Short mmCIF file of C-alpha atoms in Angstrom, two decimals:
data_model
loop_
_atom_site.label_atom_id
_atom_site.label_comp_id
_atom_site.label_asym_id
_atom_site.label_seq_id
_atom_site.Cartn_x
_atom_site.Cartn_y
_atom_site.Cartn_z
CA UNK A 1 41.60 44.26 65.92
CA UNK A 2 43.51 47.42 67.96
CA UNK A 3 40.44 49.46 69.88
CA UNK A 4 39.36 52.83 68.23
CA UNK A 5 42.07 54.65 70.67
CA UNK A 6 45.00 53.10 68.25
CA UNK A 7 44.25 54.24 65.44
CA UNK A 8 45.92 55.85 63.61
CA UNK A 9 44.64 58.79 60.76
CA UNK A 10 47.06 60.81 58.30
CA UNK A 11 46.77 61.82 54.36
CA UNK A 12 46.96 58.86 52.17
CA UNK A 13 50.82 58.79 49.73
CA UNK A 14 52.19 56.42 47.45
CA UNK A 15 54.03 54.17 49.49
CA UNK A 16 50.35 53.17 50.44
CA UNK A 17 48.37 51.89 47.19
CA UNK A 18 49.05 48.36 47.40
CA UNK A 19 47.41 48.77 51.13
CA UNK A 20 44.37 50.83 50.10
CA UNK A 21 43.66 48.64 47.00
CA UNK A 22 43.61 45.68 49.03
CA UNK A 23 41.36 46.98 51.48
CA UNK A 24 38.97 48.13 48.23
CA UNK A 25 38.97 44.68 47.20
CA UNK A 26 37.57 43.47 50.47
CA UNK A 27 35.29 46.75 50.94
CA UNK A 28 34.34 45.57 46.49
CA UNK A 29 33.07 41.33 47.43
CA UNK A 30 32.01 42.85 51.03
CA UNK A 31 29.50 45.38 49.56
CA UNK A 32 28.99 44.20 45.77
CA UNK A 33 30.76 46.35 43.93
CA UNK A 34 32.03 46.82 40.69
CA UNK A 35 34.25 49.25 41.70
CA UNK A 36 38.01 47.54 41.07
CA UNK A 37 40.44 49.88 41.60
CA UNK A 38 44.72 48.14 40.52
CA UNK A 39 47.51 49.76 41.83
CA UNK A 40 47.84 51.65 38.45
CA UNK A 41 44.48 53.47 38.73
CA UNK A 42 45.42 54.80 42.29
CA UNK A 43 48.75 56.12 41.57
CA UNK A 44 47.01 58.13 38.56
CA UNK A 45 45.31 59.45 41.53
CA UNK A 46 48.06 61.03 42.72
CA UNK A 47 48.89 63.36 39.03
CA UNK A 48 44.26 64.39 39.15
CA UNK A 49 44.87 68.39 38.98
CA UNK A 50 41.59 68.41 41.17
CA UNK A 51 42.98 66.16 43.66
CA UNK A 52 45.22 67.14 46.70
CA UNK A 53 46.15 64.48 48.72
CA UNK A 54 48.05 65.96 51.40
CA UNK A 55 44.45 68.00 52.34
CA UNK A 56 42.23 66.94 50.83
CA UNK A 57 42.60 63.17 51.91
CA UNK A 58 42.95 60.50 54.26
CA UNK A 59 44.09 56.77 55.50
CA UNK A 60 42.58 54.87 58.64
CA UNK A 61 45.52 53.27 59.63
CA UNK A 62 45.98 49.99 62.14
CA UNK A 63 49.67 49.42 62.66
CA UNK A 64 50.97 49.56 58.82
CA UNK A 65 47.59 48.20 57.38
CA UNK A 66 45.09 50.74 56.30
CA UNK A 67 41.99 50.06 56.99
CA UNK A 68 39.48 53.19 56.46
CA UNK A 69 40.32 56.00 53.70
CA UNK A 70 39.16 59.51 52.53
CA UNK A 71 39.40 61.53 49.14
CA UNK A 72 37.97 64.52 48.37
CA UNK A 73 38.25 65.85 44.35
CA UNK A 74 37.52 69.27 43.04
CA UNK A 75 35.35 69.83 40.50
CA UNK A 76 36.16 72.56 37.27
CA UNK A 77 33.80 75.29 37.83
CA UNK A 78 31.16 75.87 41.09
CA UNK A 79 28.21 76.18 38.16
CA UNK A 80 25.55 76.73 40.30
CA UNK A 81 27.84 75.83 42.88
CA UNK A 82 30.88 74.42 43.54
CA UNK A 83 30.16 69.94 44.33
CA UNK A 84 32.67 68.78 45.16
CA UNK A 85 33.19 64.55 45.21
CA UNK A 86 34.22 62.44 48.38
CA UNK A 87 34.99 58.27 47.76
CA UNK A 88 35.16 56.38 51.08
CA UNK A 89 34.86 53.70 51.93
CA UNK A 90 35.62 51.49 56.20
CA UNK A 91 37.09 47.20 55.53
CA UNK A 92 33.80 45.29 56.29
CA UNK A 93 35.87 43.56 59.82
CA UNK A 94 36.41 47.75 61.61
CA UNK A 95 32.53 48.15 60.45
CA UNK A 96 30.32 49.17 63.28
CA UNK A 97 32.86 50.56 65.56
CA UNK A 98 31.34 54.97 63.80
CA UNK A 99 34.50 55.19 61.44
CA UNK A 100 32.45 55.52 58.70
CA UNK A 101 30.57 58.33 60.75
CA UNK A 102 34.56 60.29 61.18
CA UNK A 103 35.42 60.40 57.71
CA UNK A 104 32.37 61.45 56.54
CA UNK A 105 32.89 65.15 59.76
CA UNK A 106 36.41 65.03 58.77
CA UNK A 107 35.15 64.92 54.80
CA UNK A 108 33.11 67.96 55.38
CA UNK A 109 35.88 69.94 57.45
CA UNK A 110 38.10 68.77 54.79
CA UNK A 111 36.29 69.96 52.73
CA UNK A 112 35.32 73.92 53.05
CA UNK A 113 39.13 75.12 53.22
CA UNK A 114 39.78 73.73 49.50
CA UNK A 115 36.58 75.05 48.38
CA UNK A 116 37.78 78.63 49.14
CA UNK A 117 41.40 78.34 47.61
CA UNK A 118 39.39 77.41 44.17
CA UNK A 119 36.26 78.91 44.14
CA UNK A 120 35.98 81.79 47.34
CA UNK A 121 32.57 83.56 47.50
CA UNK A 122 30.92 80.10 45.69
CA UNK A 123 28.39 77.65 47.33
CA UNK A 124 29.93 74.12 48.29
CA UNK A 125 28.41 71.16 48.91
CA UNK A 126 30.03 68.16 48.87
CA UNK A 127 28.18 64.51 47.38
CA UNK A 128 29.03 60.69 47.43
CA UNK A 129 28.11 57.73 46.33
CA UNK A 130 26.16 54.40 47.51
CA UNK A 131 25.53 51.20 45.48
CA UNK A 132 21.33 51.12 46.13
CA UNK A 133 21.15 47.81 47.48
CA UNK A 134 23.43 49.04 50.78
CA UNK A 135 21.33 50.12 53.07
CA UNK A 136 23.48 50.67 56.30
CA UNK A 137 25.64 53.57 53.95
CA UNK A 138 21.93 54.57 52.22
CA UNK A 139 21.21 54.64 56.43
CA UNK A 140 24.13 56.52 57.53
CA UNK A 141 24.17 59.17 54.62
CA UNK A 142 20.59 59.36 56.04
CA UNK A 143 22.07 60.03 58.81
CA UNK A 144 24.73 62.52 58.22
CA UNK A 145 21.94 64.99 56.63
CA UNK A 146 22.56 64.29 52.54
CA UNK A 147 19.75 63.44 50.85
CA UNK A 148 19.37 61.35 47.68
CA UNK A 149 19.25 63.42 43.88
CA UNK A 150 20.24 60.85 41.14
CA UNK A 151 20.53 57.27 40.16
CA UNK A 152 22.84 56.09 37.79
CA UNK A 153 23.15 52.63 36.01
CA UNK A 154 26.35 50.13 36.17
CA UNK A 155 25.06 48.29 33.03
CA UNK A 156 28.07 45.33 31.14
CA UNK A 157 28.22 43.63 27.85
CA UNK A 158 28.79 40.60 26.70
CA UNK A 159 31.11 40.48 24.26
CA UNK A 160 30.47 36.51 23.07
CA UNK A 161 27.29 37.11 21.98
CA UNK A 162 26.78 38.86 18.58
CA UNK A 163 27.43 42.23 18.50
CA UNK A 164 25.59 45.16 15.60
CA UNK A 165 26.58 45.70 12.93
CA UNK A 166 29.62 47.96 12.85
CA UNK A 167 27.67 50.35 10.04
CA UNK A 168 28.59 54.34 10.07
CA UNK A 169 25.77 55.54 8.24
CA UNK A 170 25.83 58.08 5.00
CA UNK A 171 27.78 61.72 6.04
CA UNK A 172 30.27 60.30 8.05
CA UNK A 173 33.23 57.96 8.70
CA UNK A 174 34.50 56.89 11.84
CA UNK A 175 38.44 57.08 12.32
CA UNK A 176 41.20 56.79 15.84
CA UNK A 177 41.26 58.77 17.82
CA UNK A 178 44.30 59.07 17.57
CA UNK A 179 47.02 62.49 20.15
CA UNK A 180 46.16 65.12 17.24
CA UNK A 181 42.15 64.25 17.62
CA UNK A 182 41.98 65.13 21.53
CA UNK A 183 41.12 68.58 22.09
CA UNK A 184 38.73 67.96 19.09
CA UNK A 185 37.58 65.78 21.19
CA UNK A 186 37.30 67.70 24.29
CA UNK A 187 35.39 70.35 22.48
CA UNK A 188 33.27 67.71 21.87
CA UNK A 189 32.97 66.26 25.40
CA UNK A 190 31.84 69.81 26.95
CA UNK A 191 29.11 70.42 24.24
CA UNK A 192 27.83 66.71 24.80
CA UNK A 193 27.42 67.06 28.41
CA UNK A 194 26.32 70.70 29.18
CA UNK A 195 23.15 69.47 29.57
CA UNK A 196 23.88 66.42 31.96
CA UNK A 197 23.49 66.56 35.45
CA UNK A 198 26.68 67.81 37.61
CA UNK A 199 28.95 68.26 34.85
CA UNK A 200 31.58 70.34 34.45
CA UNK A 201 33.59 71.43 31.70
CA UNK A 202 36.35 69.67 30.95
CA UNK A 203 39.50 71.63 31.05
CA UNK A 204 42.79 71.30 29.51
CA UNK A 205 44.28 70.33 32.64
CA UNK A 206 41.95 68.07 34.09
CA UNK A 207 41.71 66.29 30.05
CA UNK A 208 45.15 66.07 30.10
CA UNK A 209 45.08 63.93 32.74
CA UNK A 210 42.36 62.36 31.74
CA UNK A 211 43.94 60.93 28.53
CA UNK A 212 46.70 60.05 30.15
CA UNK A 213 45.66 57.25 32.62
CA UNK A 214 47.45 54.31 32.42
CA UNK A 215 43.57 52.61 31.58
CA UNK A 216 43.24 54.48 27.81
CA UNK A 217 43.05 52.56 24.97
CA UNK A 218 43.61 53.64 21.98
CA UNK A 219 42.69 50.98 20.14
CA UNK A 220 39.15 51.59 21.43
CA UNK A 221 39.19 55.22 21.23
CA UNK A 222 37.64 56.38 18.24
CA UNK A 223 36.18 60.09 16.93
CA UNK A 224 33.40 60.45 14.63
CA UNK A 225 33.92 62.88 11.42
CA UNK A 226 31.23 65.40 9.47
CA UNK A 227 33.49 66.53 6.54
CA UNK A 228 36.15 68.26 8.52
CA UNK A 229 33.86 68.54 11.24
CA UNK A 230 33.94 66.45 14.60
CA UNK A 231 31.03 65.05 15.73
CA UNK A 232 31.07 62.54 18.36
CA UNK A 233 34.12 60.46 19.95
CA UNK A 234 34.14 57.39 21.77
CA UNK A 235 36.78 56.22 24.55
CA UNK A 236 37.57 53.10 26.28
CA UNK A 237 39.37 51.69 29.31
CA UNK A 238 40.76 48.79 30.52
CA UNK A 239 41.74 47.69 34.32
CA UNK A 240 43.69 46.06 35.09
CA UNK A 241 42.29 45.58 38.61
CA UNK A 242 39.67 44.12 37.01
CA UNK A 243 41.22 41.43 35.33
CA UNK A 244 42.74 40.87 38.26
CA UNK A 245 39.87 40.75 41.09
CA UNK A 246 37.01 38.98 37.96
CA UNK A 247 40.04 36.84 35.69
CA UNK A 248 38.57 38.35 32.86
CA UNK A 249 39.04 41.10 30.68
CA UNK A 250 36.83 44.06 30.54
CA UNK A 251 36.49 47.13 28.16
CA UNK A 252 35.02 50.11 29.69
CA UNK A 253 33.50 52.52 27.50
CA UNK A 254 34.31 55.98 30.17
CA UNK A 255 33.05 58.08 27.35
CA UNK A 256 31.24 58.14 24.85
CA UNK A 257 29.45 61.87 23.21
CA UNK A 258 27.82 63.28 20.63
CA UNK A 259 28.37 66.58 19.81
CA UNK A 260 24.01 67.99 20.31
CA UNK A 261 24.07 69.29 16.60
CA UNK A 262 24.32 65.52 15.04
CA UNK A 263 21.77 64.11 17.28
CA UNK A 264 19.68 61.72 16.36
CA UNK A 265 22.07 60.91 13.62
CA UNK A 266 22.95 57.51 14.18
CA UNK A 267 26.85 58.63 15.20
CA UNK A 268 26.58 57.37 19.25
CA UNK A 269 25.73 53.91 18.08
CA UNK A 270 27.28 53.65 15.03
CA UNK A 271 30.86 54.82 17.23
CA UNK A 272 29.28 52.14 20.25
CA UNK A 273 29.52 49.20 17.29
CA UNK A 274 32.52 50.52 16.68
CA UNK A 275 34.14 49.88 19.58
CA UNK A 276 32.44 46.95 20.77
CA UNK A 277 34.40 44.93 18.13
CA UNK A 278 37.37 46.69 18.93
CA UNK A 279 37.47 44.94 22.19
CA UNK A 280 36.12 41.75 21.40
CA UNK A 281 39.29 41.97 18.43
CA UNK A 282 41.59 42.56 21.02
CA UNK A 283 40.06 39.49 23.03
CA UNK A 284 38.10 41.58 25.67
CA UNK A 285 34.67 39.06 27.39
CA UNK A 286 33.19 42.05 28.23
CA UNK A 287 32.48 46.12 28.27
CA UNK A 288 31.25 47.36 30.38
CA UNK A 289 30.27 51.59 31.30
CA UNK A 290 28.12 53.61 32.88
CA UNK A 291 24.59 56.08 32.71
CA UNK A 292 22.78 58.63 34.15
CA UNK A 293 19.37 56.97 35.29
CA UNK A 294 17.42 60.37 33.28
CA UNK A 295 19.86 60.85 31.00
CA UNK A 296 19.13 63.92 28.59
CA UNK A 297 19.85 62.62 25.80
CA UNK A 298 18.15 59.08 26.01
CA UNK A 299 21.51 57.46 26.48
CA UNK A 300 20.16 54.47 28.60
CA UNK A 301 18.28 53.42 25.51
CA UNK A 302 20.70 53.50 23.05
CA UNK A 303 22.76 51.37 25.82
CA UNK A 304 19.72 49.03 25.62
CA UNK A 305 20.18 48.65 21.50
CA UNK A 306 23.70 48.07 21.72
CA UNK A 307 23.47 44.90 24.36
CA UNK A 308 23.40 46.43 27.76
CA UNK A 309 22.24 45.14 30.82
CA UNK A 310 22.06 46.77 33.45
CA UNK A 311 24.41 45.77 36.66
CA UNK A 312 23.85 47.48 39.41
CA UNK A 313 22.05 51.10 40.56
CA UNK A 314 24.65 53.28 42.31
CA UNK A 315 22.96 56.38 44.54
CA UNK A 316 24.42 59.88 44.67
CA UNK A 317 23.58 61.66 47.83
CA UNK A 318 24.02 65.57 47.96
CA UNK A 319 25.08 67.84 51.43
CA UNK A 320 25.08 72.01 51.33
CA UNK A 321 28.05 73.67 52.82
CA UNK A 322 29.20 76.39 54.76
CA UNK A 323 31.67 78.23 51.58
#
């Protein structure tokens, strides 16, 4: 293992994704993290219009092996402030050497020029997340001036258990989400998440990237209509990295939302029932999703009624930076 002065720091490139994926897998084992990223998922990040890998990423290398990383993602709006997102970690064998703190220092420095290019004159904050049980990571963020501001639950459901009845309440119809309806889903997503903490609108550019990721599964994605009016939607993913790491197939519910005018009509439950049935029929073993613990729409209760149970909780931390 090289001494710190022998480690090299440089932006992450496409050719690094095999090693980067292996690093993330080692972190997952050590931290009991459920975020699995295979090569395909990491390559998708290079297409994200709100990421700048040459300026907004860094890898720590011991020779050719990547042993730590940090990435930044801009948001689609600075409303009321630009909450840029940081994601990073250090290989378990290289911890205790101050590298995690140095990555946070890098992120805070690199975030400022990226922010000023997009939102000059607007306030800036950096958000990160840690698992609630990772005491070392929690202490690291506290020592660097970050404050916990929000909690999110990771939930899962065994698809071998009886599924909720996939009944459609009177007054709407659920159909497959085809490309001609993607714009309907984008507008629904923006309407549904307007009152959610930390959410910004999906632009046509960011939505196009989201719908183009390799994990997207049209068979797990649906939209509900009341006549010609779109009411709600669900988008499902399936990640090869999860199957490789766990040996089972998981249908990840990446987004589910109901337009504000259509809430409390059973639309979301009908959509969930449909995607669970479709995923089970396709051979998936489980379904999973993430939810804001304080969601204003009561989403946590909805998912519990659909048979999901909490597996872990993550903490979002925030620190204001000079804009």
